[in-house]
XYZ file of C-alpha atoms in Angstrom:
128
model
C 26.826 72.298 -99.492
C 27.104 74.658 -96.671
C 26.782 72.117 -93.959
C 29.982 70.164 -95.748
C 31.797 73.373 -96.140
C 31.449 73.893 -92.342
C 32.643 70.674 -91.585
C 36.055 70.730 -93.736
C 36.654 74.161 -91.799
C 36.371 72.647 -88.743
C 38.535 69.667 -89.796
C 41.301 72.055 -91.148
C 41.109 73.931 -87.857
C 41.457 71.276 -85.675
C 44.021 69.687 -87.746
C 46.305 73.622 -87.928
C 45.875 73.526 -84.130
C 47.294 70.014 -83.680
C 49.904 70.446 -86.476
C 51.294 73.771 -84.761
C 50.850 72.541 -81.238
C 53.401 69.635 -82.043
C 55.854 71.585 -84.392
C 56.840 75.025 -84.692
C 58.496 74.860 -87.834
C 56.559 72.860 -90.622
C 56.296 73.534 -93.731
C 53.384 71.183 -94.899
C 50.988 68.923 -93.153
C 49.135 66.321 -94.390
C 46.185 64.186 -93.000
C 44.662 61.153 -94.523
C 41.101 59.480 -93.330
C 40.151 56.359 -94.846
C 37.063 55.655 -93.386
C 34.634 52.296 -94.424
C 32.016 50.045 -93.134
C 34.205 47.936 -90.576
C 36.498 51.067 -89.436
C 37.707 54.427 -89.953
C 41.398 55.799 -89.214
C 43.290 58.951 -90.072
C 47.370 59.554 -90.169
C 49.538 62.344 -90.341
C 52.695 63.693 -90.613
C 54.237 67.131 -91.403
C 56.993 68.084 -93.947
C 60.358 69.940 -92.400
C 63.547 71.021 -94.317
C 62.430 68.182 -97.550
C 61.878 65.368 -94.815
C 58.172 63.884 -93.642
C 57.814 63.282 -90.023
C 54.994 61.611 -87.425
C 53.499 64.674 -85.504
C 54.971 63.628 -81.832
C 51.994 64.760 -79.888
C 50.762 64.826 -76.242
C 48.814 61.340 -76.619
C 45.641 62.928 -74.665
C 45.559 66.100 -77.142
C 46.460 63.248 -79.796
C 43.633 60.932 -78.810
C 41.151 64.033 -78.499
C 42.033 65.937 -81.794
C 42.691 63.079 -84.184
C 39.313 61.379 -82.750
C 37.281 64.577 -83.273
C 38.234 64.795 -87.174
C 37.789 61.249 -87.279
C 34.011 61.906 -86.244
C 33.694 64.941 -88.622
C 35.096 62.847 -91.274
C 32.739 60.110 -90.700
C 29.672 63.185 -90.598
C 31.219 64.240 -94.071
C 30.189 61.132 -95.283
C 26.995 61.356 -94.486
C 26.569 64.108 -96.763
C 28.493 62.605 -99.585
C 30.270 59.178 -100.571
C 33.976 58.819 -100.263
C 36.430 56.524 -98.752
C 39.698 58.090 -98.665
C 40.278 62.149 -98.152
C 43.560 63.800 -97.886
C 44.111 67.303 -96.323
C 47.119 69.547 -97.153
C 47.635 72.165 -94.751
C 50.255 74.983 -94.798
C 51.107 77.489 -92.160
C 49.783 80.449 -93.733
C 46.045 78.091 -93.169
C 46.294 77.698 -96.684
C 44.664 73.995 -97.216
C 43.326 71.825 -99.880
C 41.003 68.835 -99.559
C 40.631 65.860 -102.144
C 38.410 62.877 -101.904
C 38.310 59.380 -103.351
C 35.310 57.281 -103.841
C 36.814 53.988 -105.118
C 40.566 53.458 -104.410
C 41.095 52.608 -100.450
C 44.783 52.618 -100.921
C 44.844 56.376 -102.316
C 47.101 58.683 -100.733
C 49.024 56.289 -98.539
C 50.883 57.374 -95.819
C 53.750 55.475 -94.481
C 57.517 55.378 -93.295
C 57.810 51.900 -93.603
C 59.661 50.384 -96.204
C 61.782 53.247 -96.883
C 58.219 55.255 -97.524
C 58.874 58.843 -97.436
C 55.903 59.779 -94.986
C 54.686 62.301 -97.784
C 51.059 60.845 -99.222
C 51.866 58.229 -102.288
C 51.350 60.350 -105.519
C 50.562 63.299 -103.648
C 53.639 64.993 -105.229
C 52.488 63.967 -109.053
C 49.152 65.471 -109.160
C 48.264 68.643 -109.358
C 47.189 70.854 -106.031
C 48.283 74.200 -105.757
């Protein structure tokens, strides 16, 4: 369990670092990792002033952050079985981490559609 713990640390580090990089003034962050045989992604976006936005990033500290948690994502699951996780991050480094070991489609993060940008169901279930 320690070796996980020190993994989610790291992810939640990276992820604050990349979150406050991009955006002074967030309220809420969120990244999702979806990760499977065939391929592996993560998105995120941050909550301002009741609105969800894409973190616009410098694509090379982009590329290099969001492909570093996607590694320690994929070494998470080595230690345990999960498809989907979702971080919450708030600027006090307050964070939670959930994980979902059947439903690929858990969590969703989109714009499209009208889609807030704020993980589907995220805001129904308990986290804080």
């Amino acid at each position: 369990m320690e070796k996980e713990s020190e993994i989610v640390l790291k992810i939640a580090d990276i992820f604050f670092s990349y979150v406050s990089n991009a955006e002074s003034k967030w309220e809420e962050a969120y990244l999702r990792f979806h990760g499977g045989i065939d391929s592996t992604g993560v998105t995120s976006t941050y909550q301002r002033d009741g609105a969800a936005y894409y973190i616009d990033a410098d694509d090379e500290y982009e590329f290099e952050a969001m492909s570093e948690v996607s590694d320690l994502f994929v070494s998470l699951q080595d230690c345990f079985s999960f498809k989907v996780s979702l971080l919450v991050i708030r600027p006090n480094q307050e964070f939670k981490i959930r994980y979902e070991q059947e439903l690929t489609e858990r969590w969703a993060i989109s714009k499209l559609d009208g889609a807030s940008g704020i993980p589907v169901l995220y805001e129904s279930e308990q986290w804080w």
